[in-house]
mmCIF file of C-alpha atoms in Angstrom:
data_model
loop_
_atom_site.group_PDB
_atom_site.id
_atom_site.type_symbol
_atom_site.label_atom_id
_atom_site.label_comp_id
_atom_site.label_asym_id
_atom_site.label_seq_id
_atom_site.Cartn_x
_atom_site.Cartn_y
_atom_site.Cartn_z
ATOM 1 C CA MET A 90 -13.882 -3.183 6.747
ATOM 2 C CA GLY A 91 -16.599 -1.998 9.140
ATOM 3 C CA ASN A 92 -17.832 -5.531 9.797
ATOM 4 C CA PRO A 93 -17.204 -9.108 8.611
ATOM 5 C CA GLN A 94 -19.851 -9.224 5.905
ATOM 6 C CA ASN A 95 -18.592 -5.961 4.392
ATOM 7 C CA MET A 96 -15.085 -7.406 4.120
ATOM 8 C CA LEU A 97 -16.489 -10.553 2.542
ATOM 9 C CA ILE A 98 -18.518 -8.529 0.042
ATOM 10 C CA GLY A 99 -15.611 -6.213 -0.749
ATOM 11 C CA GLU A 100 -13.158 -9.048 -1.392
ATOM 12 C CA SER A 101 -15.599 -11.259 -3.300
ATOM 13 C CA LEU A 102 -16.849 -8.489 -5.589
ATOM 14 C CA GLN A 103 -13.557 -6.562 -5.690
ATOM 15 C CA LEU A 104 -15.236 -3.340 -4.596
ATOM 16 C CA SER A 105 -13.286 -0.117 -4.568
ATOM 17 C CA PHE A 106 -12.537 0.823 -0.961
ATOM 18 C CA ALA A 107 -12.973 4.551 -1.612
ATOM 19 C CA GLY A 108 -15.877 4.022 -4.000
ATOM 20 C CA TYR A 109 -17.853 2.005 -1.468
ATOM 21 C CA ALA A 110 -17.094 4.528 1.293
ATOM 22 C CA LEU A 111 -18.497 7.325 -0.870
ATOM 23 C CA SER A 112 -21.623 5.323 -1.725
ATOM 24 C CA ALA A 113 -22.267 4.345 1.888
ATOM 25 C CA ALA A 114 -21.387 7.680 3.520
ATOM 26 C CA VAL A 115 -24.791 9.370 3.206
ATOM 27 C CA PRO A 116 -27.017 6.472 4.345
ATOM 28 C CA VAL A 117 -24.600 5.603 7.165
ATOM 29 C CA VAL A 118 -24.391 9.148 8.520
ATOM 30 C CA LEU A 119 -28.161 9.630 8.259
ATOM 31 C CA GLY A 120 -28.717 6.182 9.756
ATOM 32 C CA LEU A 121 -26.446 6.932 12.712
ATOM 33 C CA ALA A 122 -28.254 10.209 13.344
ATOM 34 C CA ALA A 123 -31.630 8.462 13.186
ATOM 35 C CA THR A 124 -30.380 5.688 15.482
ATOM 36 C CA TRP A 125 -29.131 8.191 18.058
ATOM 37 C CA ALA A 126 -32.422 10.101 17.941
ATOM 38 C CA ILE A 127 -34.518 6.934 18.379
ATOM 39 C CA ILE A 128 -32.392 5.642 21.271
ATOM 40 C CA ALA A 129 -32.425 9.054 22.963
ATOM 41 C CA LEU A 130 -36.213 9.246 22.598
ATOM 42 C CA LEU A 131 -36.905 5.721 23.871
ATOM 43 C CA THR A 132 -34.513 5.870 26.828
ATOM 44 C CA ARG A 133 -35.441 9.273 28.227
ATOM 45 C CA GLY A 134 -35.062 9.194 31.991
ATOM 46 C CA ARG A 135 -33.757 5.601 31.945
ATOM 47 C CA TRP A 136 -30.290 5.972 30.446
ATOM 48 C CA ASP A 137 -28.325 5.787 33.702
ATOM 49 C CA LEU A 138 -28.581 2.555 35.690
ATOM 50 C CA GLY A 139 -27.619 4.244 38.918
ATOM 51 C CA GLU A 140 -24.660 3.679 41.179
ATOM 52 C CA GLY A 141 -23.891 0.018 41.772
ATOM 53 C CA ALA A 142 -26.338 -1.223 39.118
ATOM 54 C CA ALA A 143 -23.543 -2.611 36.962
ATOM 55 C CA ARG A 144 -20.580 -4.587 38.184
ATOM 56 C CA PRO A 145 -17.049 -4.383 36.757
ATOM 57 C CA ILE A 146 -15.634 -7.319 34.837
ATOM 58 C CA PRO A 147 -13.432 -9.497 37.050
ATOM 59 C CA GLN A 148 -9.797 -9.000 36.147
ATOM 60 C CA THR A 149 -8.023 -12.111 34.861
ATOM 61 C CA ASP A 150 -4.685 -12.927 33.313
ATOM 62 C CA GLN A 151 -6.346 -12.813 29.899
ATOM 63 C CA GLU A 152 -8.008 -9.481 30.601
ATOM 64 C CA PRO A 153 -5.547 -7.111 32.294
ATOM 65 C CA GLY A 154 -6.420 -3.743 33.771
ATOM 66 C CA ARG A 155 -7.364 -0.760 31.671
ATOM 67 C CA THR A 156 -4.182 1.264 32.292
ATOM 68 C CA LEU A 157 -3.418 3.325 29.204
ATOM 69 C CA ASP A 158 -0.261 2.284 27.376
ATOM 70 C CA ARG A 159 0.528 5.420 25.397
ATOM 71 C CA TRP A 160 3.181 3.862 23.170
ATOM 72 C CA GLN A 161 1.065 0.860 22.198
ATOM 73 C CA SER A 162 -1.925 3.152 21.643
ATOM 74 C CA ILE A 163 0.062 5.480 19.373
ATOM 75 C CA LYS A 164 1.537 2.497 17.542
ATOM 76 C CA GLY A 165 -1.885 0.924 17.011
ATOM 77 C CA LEU A 166 -3.450 4.170 15.788
ATOM 78 C CA ALA A 167 -0.530 4.838 13.444
ATOM 79 C CA VAL A 168 -0.785 1.365 11.917
ATOM 80 C CA ALA A 169 -4.568 1.726 11.562
ATOM 81 C CA ALA A 170 -4.144 5.106 9.832
ATOM 82 C CA GLY A 171 -1.518 3.621 7.522
ATOM 83 C CA LEU A 172 -3.803 0.725 6.632
ATOM 84 C CA CYS A 173 -6.692 3.058 5.827
ATOM 85 C CA ALA A 174 -4.433 5.177 3.634
ATOM 86 C CA ALA A 175 -3.178 2.080 1.819
ATOM 87 C CA PHE A 176 -6.722 0.812 1.309
ATOM 88 C CA LEU A 177 -7.786 4.173 -0.090
ATOM 89 C CA PHE A 178 -4.864 5.111 -2.306
ATOM 90 C CA ALA A 179 -2.580 2.119 -2.951
ATOM 91 C CA PRO A 180 -3.268 -0.677 -5.469
ATOM 92 C CA TRP A 181 -1.806 -3.347 -3.149
ATOM 93 C CA PRO A 182 -3.826 -6.458 -2.189
ATOM 94 C CA ARG A 183 -5.837 -5.542 0.896
ATOM 95 C CA ASP A 184 -5.451 -8.921 2.584
ATOM 96 C CA LEU A 185 -1.646 -8.695 2.413
ATOM 97 C CA VAL A 186 -1.692 -5.102 3.626
ATOM 98 C CA ALA A 187 -3.810 -6.105 6.625
ATOM 99 C CA LEU A 188 -1.438 -8.990 7.441
ATOM 100 C CA ALA A 189 1.522 -6.605 7.234
ATOM 101 C CA GLY A 190 -0.197 -4.274 9.697
ATOM 102 C CA ALA A 191 -0.845 -7.163 12.075
ATOM 103 C CA ALA A 192 2.813 -8.216 11.826
ATOM 104 C CA LEU A 193 3.933 -4.693 12.755
ATOM 105 C CA LEU A 194 1.703 -4.720 15.834
ATOM 106 C CA LEU A 195 3.125 -8.065 16.920
ATOM 107 C CA CYS A 196 6.660 -6.638 16.780
ATOM 108 C CA SER A 197 7.129 -5.359 20.321
ATOM 109 C CA ARG A 198 9.841 -5.725 22.963
ATOM 110 C CA ARG A 199 7.513 -4.972 25.865
ATOM 111 C CA LEU A 200 4.297 -6.724 24.828
ATOM 112 C CA HIS A 201 4.803 -10.387 24.069
ATOM 113 C CA SER A 202 3.021 -11.857 21.062
ATOM 114 C CA ARG A 203 1.406 -14.506 23.250
ATOM 115 C CA GLN A 204 -0.243 -11.741 25.296
ATOM 116 C CA MET A 205 -1.752 -10.169 22.201
ATOM 117 C CA LEU A 206 -2.830 -13.507 20.762
ATOM 118 C CA GLY A 207 -4.364 -14.348 24.126
ATOM 119 C CA LEU A 208 -6.719 -11.385 23.689
ATOM 120 C CA VAL A 209 -8.086 -12.781 20.412
ATOM 121 C CA ASP A 210 -11.623 -14.128 20.696
ATOM 122 C CA TRP A 211 -10.858 -17.608 19.359
ATOM 123 C CA GLN A 212 -14.378 -18.851 19.987
ATOM 124 C CA LEU A 213 -15.675 -16.156 17.659
ATOM 125 C CA LEU A 214 -13.162 -17.148 14.981
ATOM 126 C CA VAL A 215 -14.226 -20.788 15.272
ATOM 127 C CA LEU A 216 -17.834 -19.637 14.875
ATOM 128 C CA PHE A 217 -16.965 -17.837 11.625
ATOM 129 C CA ILE A 218 -15.066 -20.878 10.367
ATOM 130 C CA GLY A 219 -18.136 -23.000 11.120
ATOM 131 C CA LEU A 220 -20.314 -20.564 9.176
ATOM 132 C CA PHE A 221 -18.162 -20.999 6.073
ATOM 133 C CA VAL A 222 -18.227 -24.786 6.426
ATOM 134 C CA VAL A 223 -22.005 -24.946 6.820
ATOM 135 C CA ASN A 224 -22.584 -22.446 4.000
ATOM 136 C CA THR A 225 -20.378 -24.390 1.586
ATOM 137 C CA ALA A 226 -22.126 -27.639 2.496
ATOM 138 C CA LEU A 227 -25.523 -26.035 1.884
ATOM 139 C CA GLN A 228 -24.446 -24.666 -1.498
ATOM 140 C CA GLN A 229 -23.227 -28.100 -2.580
ATOM 141 C CA THR A 230 -26.700 -29.502 -2.008
ATOM 142 C CA GLY A 231 -28.032 -27.266 -4.795
ATOM 143 C CA LEU A 232 -30.890 -26.115 -2.574
ATOM 144 C CA PRO A 233 -30.133 -22.358 -2.811
ATOM 145 C CA GLU A 234 -30.116 -22.468 -6.635
ATOM 146 C CA HIS A 235 -33.346 -24.477 -6.633
ATOM 147 C CA LEU A 236 -34.997 -21.941 -4.326
ATOM 148 C CA VAL A 237 -33.836 -18.996 -6.459
ATOM 149 C CA GLY A 238 -35.285 -20.712 -9.541
ATOM 150 C CA ALA A 239 -38.578 -21.418 -7.790
ATOM 151 C CA LEU A 240 -38.903 -17.786 -6.694
ATOM 152 C CA ALA A 241 -38.089 -16.597 -10.211
ATOM 153 C CA ALA A 242 -40.840 -18.827 -11.576
ATOM 154 C CA ALA A 243 -43.194 -17.183 -9.063
ATOM 155 C CA GLY A 244 -42.243 -13.729 -10.365
ATOM 156 C CA ILE A 245 -39.674 -12.824 -7.677
ATOM 157 C CA ASP A 246 -36.322 -12.194 -9.349
ATOM 158 C CA LEU A 247 -33.689 -12.103 -6.596
ATOM 159 C CA TYR A 248 -31.185 -10.644 -9.052
ATOM 160 C CA ALA A 249 -33.253 -7.428 -9.081
ATOM 161 C CA GLN A 250 -32.625 -4.671 -6.546
ATOM 162 C CA ALA A 251 -35.840 -4.638 -4.531
ATOM 163 C CA PRO A 252 -36.226 -8.433 -4.106
ATOM 164 C CA LEU A 253 -32.534 -8.784 -3.203
ATOM 165 C CA PHE A 254 -32.917 -5.992 -0.635
ATOM 166 C CA ALA A 255 -35.974 -7.685 0.905
ATOM 167 C CA ALA A 256 -34.309 -11.114 0.862
ATOM 168 C CA THR A 257 -31.247 -9.698 2.627
ATOM 169 C CA PHE A 258 -33.446 -8.256 5.363
ATOM 170 C CA LEU A 259 -35.438 -11.468 5.869
ATOM 171 C CA LEU A 260 -32.506 -13.866 5.660
ATOM 172 C CA SER A 261 -30.355 -11.741 7.986
ATOM 173 C CA ASN A 262 -32.954 -12.126 10.703
ATOM 174 C CA LEU A 263 -33.394 -15.842 10.081
ATOM 175 C CA VAL A 264 -29.764 -17.000 9.992
ATOM 176 C CA SER A 265 -27.793 -13.832 10.971
ATOM 177 C CA ASN A 266 -26.367 -11.330 8.522
ATOM 178 C CA VAL A 267 -22.965 -12.916 7.864
ATOM 179 C CA PRO A 268 -24.322 -16.293 6.658
ATOM 180 C CA ALA A 269 -27.107 -14.431 4.838
ATOM 181 C CA VAL A 270 -24.515 -12.513 2.845
ATOM 182 C CA MET A 271 -22.609 -15.744 2.129
ATOM 183 C CA LEU A 272 -25.756 -17.252 0.634
ATOM 184 C CA LEU A 273 -26.784 -14.162 -1.335
ATOM 185 C CA LEU A 274 -23.389 -13.180 -2.756
ATOM 186 C CA PRO A 275 -23.878 -15.218 -5.973
ATOM 187 C CA LEU A 276 -26.933 -13.051 -6.691
ATOM 188 C CA ALA A 277 -24.999 -9.788 -6.364
ATOM 189 C CA THR A 278 -24.399 -9.096 -10.057
ATOM 190 C CA GLY A 279 -25.600 -5.508 -10.514
ATOM 191 C CA PRO A 280 -23.367 -2.428 -10.284
ATOM 192 C CA GLU A 281 -24.778 -1.447 -6.871
ATOM 193 C CA ALA A 282 -25.383 -4.982 -5.602
ATOM 194 C CA GLY A 283 -22.356 -4.965 -3.299
ATOM 195 C CA THR A 284 -23.379 -1.703 -1.649
ATOM 196 C CA LEU A 285 -26.957 -2.960 -1.375
ATOM 197 C CA LEU A 286 -25.898 -6.190 0.333
ATOM 198 C CA ALA A 287 -23.573 -4.383 2.723
ATOM 199 C CA LEU A 288 -26.070 -1.708 3.776
ATOM 200 C CA ALA A 289 -29.130 -3.961 3.945
ATOM 201 C CA SER A 290 -27.419 -6.743 5.904
ATOM 202 C CA THR A 291 -25.812 -4.329 8.362
ATOM 203 C CA PHE A 292 -28.979 -2.344 9.065
ATOM 204 C CA ALA A 293 -31.123 -5.510 9.159
ATOM 205 C CA GLY A 294 -28.810 -6.878 11.836
ATOM 206 C CA ASN A 295 -30.246 -4.401 14.329
ATOM 207 C CA LEU A 296 -33.701 -5.974 14.456
ATOM 208 C CA LEU A 297 -33.061 -9.107 16.534
ATOM 209 C CA ILE A 298 -30.196 -10.086 18.820
ATOM 210 C CA VAL A 299 -29.337 -13.107 16.666
ATOM 211 C CA ALA A 300 -29.421 -11.092 13.443
ATOM 212 C CA SER A 301 -25.828 -9.992 13.978
ATOM 213 C CA ILE A 302 -22.872 -11.540 15.754
ATOM 214 C CA ALA A 303 -21.993 -8.035 16.953
ATOM 215 C CA ASN A 304 -25.297 -7.983 18.864
ATOM 216 C CA ILE A 305 -24.467 -11.285 20.540
ATOM 217 C CA ILE A 306 -21.037 -9.988 21.563
ATOM 218 C CA VAL A 307 -22.571 -6.847 23.103
ATOM 219 C CA VAL A 308 -25.252 -8.811 24.975
ATOM 220 C CA GLN A 309 -22.651 -11.195 26.394
ATOM 221 C CA ALA A 310 -20.375 -8.321 27.414
ATOM 222 C CA ALA A 311 -23.291 -6.549 29.082
ATOM 223 C CA GLU A 312 -24.229 -9.719 30.952
ATOM 224 C CA ARG A 313 -20.716 -9.930 32.404
ATOM 225 C CA ARG A 314 -21.322 -6.449 33.800
ATOM 226 C CA GLY A 315 -24.630 -7.425 35.342
ATOM 227 C CA ILE A 316 -26.762 -5.794 32.638
ATOM 228 C CA ALA A 317 -29.421 -8.061 31.162
ATOM 229 C CA ILE A 318 -30.569 -7.385 27.583
ATOM 230 C CA ASP A 319 -33.355 -9.744 26.573
ATOM 231 C CA TRP A 320 -35.046 -10.096 23.178
ATOM 232 C CA ARG A 321 -37.918 -7.767 24.043
ATOM 233 C CA THR A 322 -35.635 -5.052 25.425
ATOM 234 C CA HIS A 323 -33.459 -5.154 22.338
ATOM 235 C CA ALA A 324 -36.348 -5.339 19.857
ATOM 236 C CA ARG A 325 -38.065 -2.353 21.477
ATOM 237 C CA VAL A 326 -35.254 -0.195 20.123
ATOM 238 C CA GLY A 327 -34.075 -2.474 17.336
ATOM 239 C CA LEU A 328 -37.381 -2.537 15.463
ATOM 240 C CA PRO A 329 -37.749 1.233 14.859
ATOM 241 C CA VAL A 330 -34.002 1.621 14.275
ATOM 242 C CA THR A 331 -34.030 -1.154 11.670
ATOM 243 C CA LEU A 332 -37.099 0.120 9.823
ATOM 244 C CA VAL A 333 -35.882 3.722 9.685
ATOM 245 C CA THR A 334 -32.308 2.911 8.652
ATOM 246 C CA LEU A 335 -33.468 0.424 6.019
ATOM 247 C CA ALA A 336 -35.791 3.066 4.609
ATOM 248 C CA ILE A 337 -32.845 5.476 4.429
ATOM 249 C CA ALA A 338 -30.715 2.835 2.690
ATOM 250 C CA ALA A 339 -33.497 1.995 0.225
ATOM 251 C CA ALA A 340 -33.978 5.668 -0.618
ATOM 252 C CA SER A 341 -30.240 6.191 -1.129
ATOM 253 C CA LEU A 342 -30.126 3.209 -3.494
ATOM 254 C CA GLY A 343 -33.226 4.340 -5.355
ATOM 255 C CA ILE A 344 -35.227 1.248 -4.421
ATOM 256 C CA GLY A 345 -38.983 1.587 -4.682
ATOM 257 C CA VAL A 346 -41.761 -0.811 -3.770
ATOM 258 C CA PRO A 347 -41.132 -4.084 -5.652
ATOM 259 C CA ALA A 348 -43.643 -4.891 -8.374
ATOM 260 C CA TRP A 349 -44.074 -8.624 -7.755
ATOM 261 C CA HIS A 350 -46.746 -10.678 -9.514
#
């Protein structure tokens, strides 16, 4: 549940919540450590913008102040902990469990439901809906299957680990990682294919701003604070982070150099 494509992979392939967490733990922890080290190295002496360099977000009715609401915070954390426990140990359908958690959070005498729903990023949800529509339309054309067949005839079997890993990296940076996963899910047939897709698409999303919707959200939020992050600035850190974390993921999955001919 760490990002949209992971949830899509988990539900489509019926991955074990605990099993995936165990498989991903080592590459994720090592990848986070490598990411921190690279960022710390590349931003030495330039981490702080200085006083007045960033401006606060203007307060609006949709974005109230940041005063801590202890009860709502405790309630939210308790529901989140309960959901994680249910995902890990209970055999209940995860989508229904998540909806039950959302219903509990909406039950409040002090915080109206319309306030909480007003904080939802509806534009982002519409974007995801559009991705599913476009992806389904593309699949109905038969073009993806034709391309997979053409690559297989050229000696590149996308059902194999290494080619699927490489295709996930390339496609994530062409069309973003969520639609890339939508297109590649039919090829995920091996026992570790779900973990491969999740790790490769997530780490590949760090290379370019458009490779991940999370990147776009961060860039837009930074811009509202007066902090400009352009493609070159992002890629300067994103390139080494992506290459190192993908190498860690490939090693953890036992992927070598593909023998294409």
